[in-house]
Coordinates of C-alpha atoms (C1' of nucleotides) in Angstrom, one line a residue:
Chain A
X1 CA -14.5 145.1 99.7
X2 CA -11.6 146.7 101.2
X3 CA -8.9 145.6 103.0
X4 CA -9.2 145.1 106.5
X5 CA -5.9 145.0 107.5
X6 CA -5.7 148.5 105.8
X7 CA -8.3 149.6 108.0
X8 CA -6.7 148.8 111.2
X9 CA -4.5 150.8 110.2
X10 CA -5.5 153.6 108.2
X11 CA -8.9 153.8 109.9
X12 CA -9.3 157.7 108.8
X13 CA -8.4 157.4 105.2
X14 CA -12.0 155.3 105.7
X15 CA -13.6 157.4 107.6
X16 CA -12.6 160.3 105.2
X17 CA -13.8 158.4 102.6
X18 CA -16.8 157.7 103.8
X19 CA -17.4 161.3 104.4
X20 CA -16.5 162.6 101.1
X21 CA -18.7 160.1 99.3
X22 CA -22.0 160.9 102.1
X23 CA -21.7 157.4 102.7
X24 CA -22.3 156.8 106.4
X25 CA -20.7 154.0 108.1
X26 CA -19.4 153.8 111.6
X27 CA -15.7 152.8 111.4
X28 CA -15.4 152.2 115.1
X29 CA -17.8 149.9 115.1
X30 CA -16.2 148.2 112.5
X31 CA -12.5 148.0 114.2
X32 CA -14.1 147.2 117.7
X33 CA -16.0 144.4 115.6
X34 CA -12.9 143.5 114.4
X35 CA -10.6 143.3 117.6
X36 CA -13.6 140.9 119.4
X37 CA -13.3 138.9 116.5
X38 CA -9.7 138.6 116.3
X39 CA -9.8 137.8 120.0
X40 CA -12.9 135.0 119.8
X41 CA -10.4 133.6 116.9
X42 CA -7.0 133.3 119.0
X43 CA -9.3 131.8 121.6
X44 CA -10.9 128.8 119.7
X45 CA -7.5 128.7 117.7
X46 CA -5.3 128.1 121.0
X47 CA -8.2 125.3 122.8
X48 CA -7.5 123.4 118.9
X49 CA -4.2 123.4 118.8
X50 CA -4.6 121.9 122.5
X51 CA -7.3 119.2 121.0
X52 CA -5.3 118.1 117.9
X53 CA -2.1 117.7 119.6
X54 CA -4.2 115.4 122.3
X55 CA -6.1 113.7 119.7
X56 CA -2.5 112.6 118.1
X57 CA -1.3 111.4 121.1
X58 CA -4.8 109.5 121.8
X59 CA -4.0 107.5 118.6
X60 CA -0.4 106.6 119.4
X61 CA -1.9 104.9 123.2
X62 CA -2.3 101.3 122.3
X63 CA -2.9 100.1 125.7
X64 CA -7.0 100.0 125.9
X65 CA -7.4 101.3 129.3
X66 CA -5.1 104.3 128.9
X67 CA -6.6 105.4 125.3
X68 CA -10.1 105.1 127.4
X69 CA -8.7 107.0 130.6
X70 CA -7.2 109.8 127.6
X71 CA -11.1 110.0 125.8
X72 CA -12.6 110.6 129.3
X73 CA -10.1 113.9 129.9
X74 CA -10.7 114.8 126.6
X75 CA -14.6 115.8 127.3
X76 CA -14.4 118.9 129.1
X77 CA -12.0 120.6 126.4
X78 CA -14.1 119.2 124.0
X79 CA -17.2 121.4 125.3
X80 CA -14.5 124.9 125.7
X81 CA -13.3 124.2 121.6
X82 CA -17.2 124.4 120.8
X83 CA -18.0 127.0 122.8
X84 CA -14.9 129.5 121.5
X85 CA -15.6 128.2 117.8
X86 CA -19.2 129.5 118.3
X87 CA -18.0 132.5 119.6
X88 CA -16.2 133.3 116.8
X89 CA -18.2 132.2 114.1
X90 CA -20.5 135.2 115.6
X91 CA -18.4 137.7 115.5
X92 CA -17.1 136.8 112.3
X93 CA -20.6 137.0 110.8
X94 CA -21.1 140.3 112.5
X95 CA -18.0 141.5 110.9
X96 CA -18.9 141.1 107.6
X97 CA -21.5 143.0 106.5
X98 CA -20.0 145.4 108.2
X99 CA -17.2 145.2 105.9
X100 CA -19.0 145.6 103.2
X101 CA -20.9 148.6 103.7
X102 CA -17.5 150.1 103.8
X103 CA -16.9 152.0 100.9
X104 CA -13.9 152.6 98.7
X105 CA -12.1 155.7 99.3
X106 CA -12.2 158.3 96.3
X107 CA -8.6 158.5 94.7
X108 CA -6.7 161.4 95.3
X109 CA -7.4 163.2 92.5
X110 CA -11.1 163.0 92.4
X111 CA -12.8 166.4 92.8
X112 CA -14.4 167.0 96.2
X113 CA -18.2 167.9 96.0
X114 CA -22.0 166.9 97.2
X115 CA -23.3 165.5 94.4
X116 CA -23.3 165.2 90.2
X117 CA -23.4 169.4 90.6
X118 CA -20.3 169.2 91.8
X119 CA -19.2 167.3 88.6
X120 CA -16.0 169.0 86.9
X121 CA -16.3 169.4 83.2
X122 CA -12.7 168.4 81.8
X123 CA -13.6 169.0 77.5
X124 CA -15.8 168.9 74.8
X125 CA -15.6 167.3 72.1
X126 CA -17.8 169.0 69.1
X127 CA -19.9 172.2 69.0
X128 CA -23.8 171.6 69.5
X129 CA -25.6 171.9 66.5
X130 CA -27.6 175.2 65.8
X131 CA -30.7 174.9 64.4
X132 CA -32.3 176.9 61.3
X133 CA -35.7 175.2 62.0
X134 CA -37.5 174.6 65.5
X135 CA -36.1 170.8 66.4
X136 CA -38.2 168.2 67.2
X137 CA -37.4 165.8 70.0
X138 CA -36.6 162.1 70.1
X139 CA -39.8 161.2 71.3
X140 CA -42.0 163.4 68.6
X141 CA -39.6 162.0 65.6
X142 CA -39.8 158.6 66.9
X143 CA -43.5 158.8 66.7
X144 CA -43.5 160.8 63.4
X145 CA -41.8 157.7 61.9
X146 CA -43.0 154.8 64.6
X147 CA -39.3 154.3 65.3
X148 CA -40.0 153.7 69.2
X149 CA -44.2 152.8 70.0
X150 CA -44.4 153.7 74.3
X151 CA -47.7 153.2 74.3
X152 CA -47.7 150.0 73.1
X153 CA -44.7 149.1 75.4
X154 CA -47.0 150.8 78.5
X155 CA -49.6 148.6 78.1
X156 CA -47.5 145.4 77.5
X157 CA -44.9 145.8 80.5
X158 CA -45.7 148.8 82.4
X159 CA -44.1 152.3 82.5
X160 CA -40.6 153.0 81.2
X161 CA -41.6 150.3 78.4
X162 CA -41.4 150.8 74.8
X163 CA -40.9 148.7 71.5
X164 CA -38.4 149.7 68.9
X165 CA -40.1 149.0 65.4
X166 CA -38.6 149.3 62.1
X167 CA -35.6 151.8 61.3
X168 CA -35.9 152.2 65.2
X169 CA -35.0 148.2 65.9
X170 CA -32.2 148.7 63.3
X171 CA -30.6 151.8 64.6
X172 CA -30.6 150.0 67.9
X173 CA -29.0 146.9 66.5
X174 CA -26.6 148.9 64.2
X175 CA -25.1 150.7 67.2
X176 CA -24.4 147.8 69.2
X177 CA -23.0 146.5 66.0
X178 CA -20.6 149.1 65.1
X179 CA -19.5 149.1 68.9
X180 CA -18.7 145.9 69.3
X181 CA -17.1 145.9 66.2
X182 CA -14.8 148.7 67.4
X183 CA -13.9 147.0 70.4
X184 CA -13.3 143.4 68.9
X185 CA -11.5 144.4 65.7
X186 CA -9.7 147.7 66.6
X187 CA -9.1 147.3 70.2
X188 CA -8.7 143.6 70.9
X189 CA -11.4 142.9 73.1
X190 CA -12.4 139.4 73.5
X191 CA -16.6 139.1 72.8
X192 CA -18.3 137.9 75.6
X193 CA -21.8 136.8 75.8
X194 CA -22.9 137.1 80.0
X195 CA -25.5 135.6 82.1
X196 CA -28.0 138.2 82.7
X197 CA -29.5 136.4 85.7
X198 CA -27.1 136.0 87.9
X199 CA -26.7 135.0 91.6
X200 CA -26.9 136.6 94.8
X201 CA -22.9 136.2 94.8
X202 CA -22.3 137.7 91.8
X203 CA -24.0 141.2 92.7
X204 CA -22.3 141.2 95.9
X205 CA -18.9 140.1 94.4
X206 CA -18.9 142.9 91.6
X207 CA -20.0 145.6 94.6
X208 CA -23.6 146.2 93.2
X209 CA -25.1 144.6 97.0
X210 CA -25.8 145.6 99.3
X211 CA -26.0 148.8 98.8
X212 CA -28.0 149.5 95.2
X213 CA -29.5 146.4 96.2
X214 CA -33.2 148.3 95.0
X215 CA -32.1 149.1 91.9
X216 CA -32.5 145.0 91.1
X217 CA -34.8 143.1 89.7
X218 CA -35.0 139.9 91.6
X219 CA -36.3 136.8 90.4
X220 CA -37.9 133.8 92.5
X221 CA -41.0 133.0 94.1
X222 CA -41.4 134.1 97.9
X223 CA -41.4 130.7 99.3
X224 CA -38.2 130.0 97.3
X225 CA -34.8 129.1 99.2
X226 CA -32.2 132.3 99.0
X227 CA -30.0 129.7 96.7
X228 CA -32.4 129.9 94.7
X229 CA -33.5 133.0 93.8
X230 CA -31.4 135.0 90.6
X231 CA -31.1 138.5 90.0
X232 CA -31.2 140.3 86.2
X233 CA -28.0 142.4 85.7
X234 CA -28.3 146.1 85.3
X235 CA -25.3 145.9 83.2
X236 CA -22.5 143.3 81.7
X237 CA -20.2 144.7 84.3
X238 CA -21.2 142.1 86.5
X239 CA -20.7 139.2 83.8
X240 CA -17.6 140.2 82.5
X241 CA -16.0 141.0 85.9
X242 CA -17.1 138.2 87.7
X243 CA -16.1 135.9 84.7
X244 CA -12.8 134.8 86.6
X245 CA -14.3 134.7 90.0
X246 CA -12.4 133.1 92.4
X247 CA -9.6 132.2 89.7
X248 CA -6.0 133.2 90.1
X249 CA -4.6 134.0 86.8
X250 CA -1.6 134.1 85.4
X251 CA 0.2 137.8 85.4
X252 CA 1.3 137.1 81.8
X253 CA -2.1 136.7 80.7
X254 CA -3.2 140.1 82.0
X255 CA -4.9 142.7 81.1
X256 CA -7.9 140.8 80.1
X257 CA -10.1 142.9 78.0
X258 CA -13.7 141.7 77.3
X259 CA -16.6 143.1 75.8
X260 CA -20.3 142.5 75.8
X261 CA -23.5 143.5 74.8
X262 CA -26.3 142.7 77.0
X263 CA -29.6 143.5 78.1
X264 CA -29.9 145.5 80.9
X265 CA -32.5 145.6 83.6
X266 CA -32.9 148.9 86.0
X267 CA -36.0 148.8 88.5
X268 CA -34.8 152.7 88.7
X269 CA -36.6 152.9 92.3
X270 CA -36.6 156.7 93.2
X271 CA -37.0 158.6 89.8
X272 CA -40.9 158.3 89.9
X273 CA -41.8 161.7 87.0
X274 CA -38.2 162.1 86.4
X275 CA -37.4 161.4 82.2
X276 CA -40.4 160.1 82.0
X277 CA -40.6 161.4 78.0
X278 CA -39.3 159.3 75.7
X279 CA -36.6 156.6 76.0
X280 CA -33.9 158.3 78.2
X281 CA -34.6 156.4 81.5
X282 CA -36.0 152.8 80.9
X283 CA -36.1 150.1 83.1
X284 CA -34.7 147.5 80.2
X285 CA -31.9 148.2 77.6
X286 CA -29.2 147.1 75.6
X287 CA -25.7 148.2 76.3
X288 CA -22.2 146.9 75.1
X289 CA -20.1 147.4 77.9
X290 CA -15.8 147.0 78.4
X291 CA -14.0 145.7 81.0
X292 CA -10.6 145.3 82.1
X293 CA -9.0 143.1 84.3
X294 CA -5.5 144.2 84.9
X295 CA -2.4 144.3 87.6
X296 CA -2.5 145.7 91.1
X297 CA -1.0 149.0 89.8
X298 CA -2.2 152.0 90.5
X299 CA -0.7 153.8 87.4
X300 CA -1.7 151.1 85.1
X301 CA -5.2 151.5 86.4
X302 CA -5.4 155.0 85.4
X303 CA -3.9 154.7 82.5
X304 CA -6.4 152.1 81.5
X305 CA -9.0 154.4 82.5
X306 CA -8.1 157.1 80.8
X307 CA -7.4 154.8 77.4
X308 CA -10.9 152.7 77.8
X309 CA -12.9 156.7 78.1
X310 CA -10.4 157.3 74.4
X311 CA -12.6 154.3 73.0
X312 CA -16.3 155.3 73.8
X313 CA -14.8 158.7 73.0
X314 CA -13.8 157.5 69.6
X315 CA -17.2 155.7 69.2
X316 CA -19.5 159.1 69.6
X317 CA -16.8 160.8 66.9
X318 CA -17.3 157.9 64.7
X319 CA -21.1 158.9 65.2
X320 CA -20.3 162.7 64.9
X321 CA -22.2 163.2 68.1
X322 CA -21.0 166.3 70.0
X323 CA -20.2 165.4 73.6
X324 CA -18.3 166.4 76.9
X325 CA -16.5 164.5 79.1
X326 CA -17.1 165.1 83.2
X327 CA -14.8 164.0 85.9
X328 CA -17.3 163.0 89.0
X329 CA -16.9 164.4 92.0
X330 CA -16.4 162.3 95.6
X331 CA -20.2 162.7 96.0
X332 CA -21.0 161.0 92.8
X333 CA -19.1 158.4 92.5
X334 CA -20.8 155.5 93.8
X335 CA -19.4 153.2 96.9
X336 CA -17.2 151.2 95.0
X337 CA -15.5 153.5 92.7
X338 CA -12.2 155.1 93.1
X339 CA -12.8 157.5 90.3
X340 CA -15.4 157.7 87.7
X341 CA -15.6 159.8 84.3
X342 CA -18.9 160.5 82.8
X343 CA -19.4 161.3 78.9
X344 CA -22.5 163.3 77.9
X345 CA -23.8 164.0 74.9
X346 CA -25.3 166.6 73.2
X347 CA -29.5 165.9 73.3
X348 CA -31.0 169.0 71.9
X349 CA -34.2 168.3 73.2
X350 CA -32.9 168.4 76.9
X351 CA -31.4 172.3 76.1
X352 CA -32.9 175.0 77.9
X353 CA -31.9 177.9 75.7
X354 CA -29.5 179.1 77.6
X355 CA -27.2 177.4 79.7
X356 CA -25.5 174.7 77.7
X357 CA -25.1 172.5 80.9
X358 CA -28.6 171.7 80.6
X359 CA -28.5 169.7 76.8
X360 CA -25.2 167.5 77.8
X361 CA -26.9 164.4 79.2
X362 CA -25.5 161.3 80.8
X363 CA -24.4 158.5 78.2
X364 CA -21.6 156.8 79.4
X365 CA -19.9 156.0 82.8
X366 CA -16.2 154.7 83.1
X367 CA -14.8 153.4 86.6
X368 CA -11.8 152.4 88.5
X369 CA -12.7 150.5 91.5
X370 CA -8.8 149.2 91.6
X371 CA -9.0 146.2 93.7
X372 CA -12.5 147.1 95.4
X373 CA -14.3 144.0 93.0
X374 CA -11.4 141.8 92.5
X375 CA -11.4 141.3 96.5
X376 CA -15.1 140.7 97.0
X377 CA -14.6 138.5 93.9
X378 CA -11.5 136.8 95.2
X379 CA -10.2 137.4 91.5
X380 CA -6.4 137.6 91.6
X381 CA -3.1 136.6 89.7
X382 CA 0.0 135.2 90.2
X383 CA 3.2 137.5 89.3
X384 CA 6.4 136.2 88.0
X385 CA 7.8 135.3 91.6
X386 CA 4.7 133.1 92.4
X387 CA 3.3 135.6 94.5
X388 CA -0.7 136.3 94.5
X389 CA -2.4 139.9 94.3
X390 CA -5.7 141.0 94.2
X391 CA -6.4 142.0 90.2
X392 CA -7.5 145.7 89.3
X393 CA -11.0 146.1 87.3
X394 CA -12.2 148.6 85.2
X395 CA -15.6 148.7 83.1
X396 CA -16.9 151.9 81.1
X397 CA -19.6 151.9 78.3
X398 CA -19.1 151.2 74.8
X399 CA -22.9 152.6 74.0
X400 CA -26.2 151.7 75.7
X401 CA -29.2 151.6 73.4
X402 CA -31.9 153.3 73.1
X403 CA -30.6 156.5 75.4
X404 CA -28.1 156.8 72.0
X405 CA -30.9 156.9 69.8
X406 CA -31.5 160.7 71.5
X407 CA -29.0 162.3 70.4
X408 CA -28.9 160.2 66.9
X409 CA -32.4 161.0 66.5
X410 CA -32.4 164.8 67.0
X411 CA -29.0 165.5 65.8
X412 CA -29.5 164.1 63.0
X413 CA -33.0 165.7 62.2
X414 CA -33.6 167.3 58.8
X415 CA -35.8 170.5 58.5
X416 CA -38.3 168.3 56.7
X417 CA -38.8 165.9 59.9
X418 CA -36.8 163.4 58.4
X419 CA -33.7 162.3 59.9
X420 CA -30.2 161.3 58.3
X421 CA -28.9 158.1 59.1
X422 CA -25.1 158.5 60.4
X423 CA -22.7 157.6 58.3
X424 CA -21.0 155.2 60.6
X425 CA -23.9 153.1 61.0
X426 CA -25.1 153.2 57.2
X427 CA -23.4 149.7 56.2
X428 CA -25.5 148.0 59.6
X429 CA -29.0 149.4 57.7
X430 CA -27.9 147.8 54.6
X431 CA -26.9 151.2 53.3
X432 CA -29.9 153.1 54.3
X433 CA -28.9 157.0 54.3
X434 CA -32.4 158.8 55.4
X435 CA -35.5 158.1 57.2
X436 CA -38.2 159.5 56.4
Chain B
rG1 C1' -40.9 116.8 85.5
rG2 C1' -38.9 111.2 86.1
rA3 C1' -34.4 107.8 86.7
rG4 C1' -29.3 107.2 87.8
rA5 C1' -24.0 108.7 88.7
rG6 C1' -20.8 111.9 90.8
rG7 C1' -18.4 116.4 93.4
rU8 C1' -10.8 115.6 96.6
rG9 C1' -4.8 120.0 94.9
rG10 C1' -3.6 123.5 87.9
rC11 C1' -5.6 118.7 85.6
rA12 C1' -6.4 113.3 86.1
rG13 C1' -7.1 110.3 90.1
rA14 C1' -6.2 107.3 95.1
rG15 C1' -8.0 107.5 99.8
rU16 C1' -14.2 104.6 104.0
rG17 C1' -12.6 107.0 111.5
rG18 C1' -6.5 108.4 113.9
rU19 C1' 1.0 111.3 112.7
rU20 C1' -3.5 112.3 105.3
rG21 C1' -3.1 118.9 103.7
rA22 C1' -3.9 114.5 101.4
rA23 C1' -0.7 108.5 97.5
rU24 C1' 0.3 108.2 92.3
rG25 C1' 0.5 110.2 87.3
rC26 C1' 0.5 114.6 84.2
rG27 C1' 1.6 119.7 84.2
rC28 C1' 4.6 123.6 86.2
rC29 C1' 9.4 125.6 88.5
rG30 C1' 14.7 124.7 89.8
rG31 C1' 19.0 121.6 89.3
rU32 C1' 22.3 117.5 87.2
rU33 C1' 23.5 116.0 82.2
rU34 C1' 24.2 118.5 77.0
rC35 C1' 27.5 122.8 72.4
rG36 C1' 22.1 123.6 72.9
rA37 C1' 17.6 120.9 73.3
rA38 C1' 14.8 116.4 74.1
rA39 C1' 15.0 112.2 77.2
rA40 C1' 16.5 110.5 82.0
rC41 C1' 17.6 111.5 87.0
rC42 C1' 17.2 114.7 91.6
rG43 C1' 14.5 118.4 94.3
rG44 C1' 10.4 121.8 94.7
rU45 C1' 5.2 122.9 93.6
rU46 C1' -2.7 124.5 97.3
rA47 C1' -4.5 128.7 99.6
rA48 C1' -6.5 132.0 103.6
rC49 C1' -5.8 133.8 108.5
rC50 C1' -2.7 134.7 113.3
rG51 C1' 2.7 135.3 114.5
rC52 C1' 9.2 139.0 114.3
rA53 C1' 10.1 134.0 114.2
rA54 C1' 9.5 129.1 115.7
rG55 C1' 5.0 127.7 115.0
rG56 C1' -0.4 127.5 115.0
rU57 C1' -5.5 127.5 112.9
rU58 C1' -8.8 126.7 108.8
rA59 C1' -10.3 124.6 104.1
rC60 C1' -11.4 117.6 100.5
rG61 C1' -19.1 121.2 96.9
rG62 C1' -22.1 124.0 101.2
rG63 C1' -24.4 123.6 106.1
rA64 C1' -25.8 120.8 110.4
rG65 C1' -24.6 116.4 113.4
rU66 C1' -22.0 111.8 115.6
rU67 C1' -16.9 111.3 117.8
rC68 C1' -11.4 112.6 122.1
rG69 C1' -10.5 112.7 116.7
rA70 C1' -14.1 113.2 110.1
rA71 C1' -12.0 113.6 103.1
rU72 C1' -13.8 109.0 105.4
rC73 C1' -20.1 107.9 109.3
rU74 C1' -25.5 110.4 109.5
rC75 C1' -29.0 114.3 107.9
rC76 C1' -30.3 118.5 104.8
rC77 C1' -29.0 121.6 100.7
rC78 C1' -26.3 123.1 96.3
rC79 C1' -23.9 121.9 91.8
rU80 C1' -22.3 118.9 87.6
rC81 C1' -22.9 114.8 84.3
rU82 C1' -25.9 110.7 81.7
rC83 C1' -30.8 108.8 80.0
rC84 C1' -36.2 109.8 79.3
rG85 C1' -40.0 113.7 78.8
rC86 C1' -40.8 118.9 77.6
rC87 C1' -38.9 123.1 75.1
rA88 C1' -36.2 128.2 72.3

RNA sequence: GGAGAGGUGGCAGAGUGGUUGAAUGCGCCGGUUUCGAAAACCGGUUAACCGCAAGGUUACGGGAGUUCGAAUCUCCCCCUCUCCGCCA
């Protein structure tokens, strides 16, 4: 949600960024929306003052005849107050999903472009591996060693469904594991275990309605009332943001770090035949995701997102995964971010031959929404003078399961077919070191 | 699924038609006192919106209704808790 008042008067920084992220909204719309509102509003607001201050007077008249004389004149206002609260009840529910569909302006120094082509590699972390053998890919090593069974998964839930057997259920495990781990014992995030099926609210609040509405899994008969009807989380973002929902905290108590692994449900409406190999785009997962809740400051939003991309960075070295890190470009950012950084990571089986571009692919997503959530989530704080703000959020990934297990998989692939188990994640397989 | 109880300010808890945005207690903030602290005493302490201000409007789970006027009455819904049943 943005801030209206901002709007009023600022409407081009809006309708700029509107533009740069191909979002379209009409922004006159909105502010005409918004003046018959405020007018329908100062209306009914002046015919109640008028009512209350009669209504008080009514109860002071003890004389019967009077107080009945008073309730008689009383009738015809009565009828205006209804008719102006109607009025701006209207408008007011006009207004508002209007409001929403306005998106948050990219930050300054967010790269203008189209779309993720437009995306600006910032560095690398590792060299891609060269290969003395022809590599296999996730998908034939999986099967080689019946680490991941699609089939099976087809035929039980549809397409983009698999099982992780085996080796494969414990790699999955021991990267949540060691990620967690990291975040909890190095970092000092506080372990969180989300609802995954969530209401309408909570979508809305944490910016993933109404736009990206598709992209949910809703749960509920037809007949069902709207109160009643839940949607599965595509990520723990939505948990872990909308944990404080309409709370105000307590400044001293900020940042709030939290971290959680959760299963993740993606109708990915759209991408019919795109990944459709192996486990890269799936419509269930496990991810452990970060968030931070932190100040209204701009600079201490940045800085948090540039420390919170340093941990999932630190996570892939810890796995020895090659990887690049890509600032998004106003196209690709989504409505609600300010700025978002992407990690990829090296997936040999994605790699043309010759452009390297082509075997970085998408593992991680960090964004700053600054006070975009905490407004639609009415999650704010209280600073040392007793004044309120709106909180800043953050959220990036910590690693999401089974898209890892590419790059593990065939980076890690011996010559032989079998593959070496990082070291990292060794003590979560009970010291395995090979499979296969 | 069956039966019952309840939803009021940070918390506890009054309030059943009129100056109650809400008693009281706790907590919190400030002051007096003290070498300092505790205790005691005094004062302050919900938020959103409109307004330069004065001031005004809204909100007692949500919605609809009755009324000149609703925390208080009526209807519908939601949520929480207890007991029974079922269940990981």
């Amino acid at each position: 949600m943005i801030d209206l008042k901002d709007l009023r008067e600022h409407p081009d920084k809006y309708r700029k960024g509107a533009r740069l992220k191909n979002v379209a909204v009409d922004i006159d719309a909105v502010l005409q929306m918004d003046e018959k509102r405020s007018a329908a509003m100062r209306e009914f607001e002046t015919l109640r003052a008028q009512q209350n201050k009669a209504s008080g007077e009514i109860a002071r008249l003890k004389d019967p005849a009077e107080k009945k004389a008073a309730v008689a004149r009383m009738q015809s206002l009565k009828q205006q107050v209804q008719a102006a609260q109607e009025q701006s009840r209207e408008a007011e529910s006009r207004l508002e999903p209007l409001l929403l569909s306005i998106p948050q302006p990219p930050d300054d120094d967010v790269p203008v472009g189209k779309d993720a082509a437009d995306n600006l590699v910032m560095y690398r972390w590792g060299e891609p591996r060269q290969f003395a053998f022809t590599p296999r890919s996730h998908a034939e090593l999986a099967q080689k060693h019946q680490l991941i069974d699609s089939d099976r998964g087809v035929r039980l839930a549809g397409s983009r469904s698999y099982f992780l057997v085996g080796k494969g259920a414990e790699l999955h495990n021991a990267v949540l594991r060691l990620a967690m781990d990291l975040m909890t014992r190095q970092h000092g995030f506080t372990a969180i275990n989300v609802p995954v099926l969530v209401r309408e609210s909570a979508m809305r609040g944490t910016g993933f309605f109404p736009a990206g509405r598709e992209q949910a899994y809703r749960v509920g008969e037809e007949h069902e009332a709207e109160d009643d009807v839940r949607f599965l989380t595509g990520t723990a973002e939505v948990g872990l943001t909308a944990f404080h929902m309409d709370e105000v905290l307590d400044e001293a108590d900020l940042p709030r770090k939290y971290t959680a692994v959760s299963t993740c449900f993606r109708r990915e409406a759209g991408t019919y035949g795109k990944d459709t190999a192996g486990v890269y785009r799936v419509h269930q997962f496990d991810k452990c995701e970060q968030v931070v809740i932190c100040r209204n400051d701009v600079d201490e939003s940045k800085q948090w997102h540039k420390t919170m991309l340093g941990y999932s960075e630190q996570l892939l070295q810890k796995l020895e995964l090659p990887y690049r890190v890509i600032q998004c470009c106003t196209g690709d950012i989504g409505v609600k971010n300010a700025a978002m950084f992407d990690i990829e990571t090296w997936m040999p089986s994605r790699f043309d031959g010759r452009d390297d571009a082509s075997g970085y692919g998408e593992t991680h997503s960090a964004s700053r929404l600054y006070e975009f959530q905490a407004r639609r989530l009415n999650l704010r704080y209280k600073d040392a003078s007793g004044k309120i703000h709106f909180c800043h959020t953050l959220n990036n990934t910590v690693v999401a399961s089974p898209r890892i297990l590419i790059p593990i998989l065939e980076n890690y692939q011996n010559d032989d077919g079998s593959i070496t188990v990082p070291q990292a994640l060794q003590p979560y397989l009970g010291g395995c070191e090979r499979i296969g």
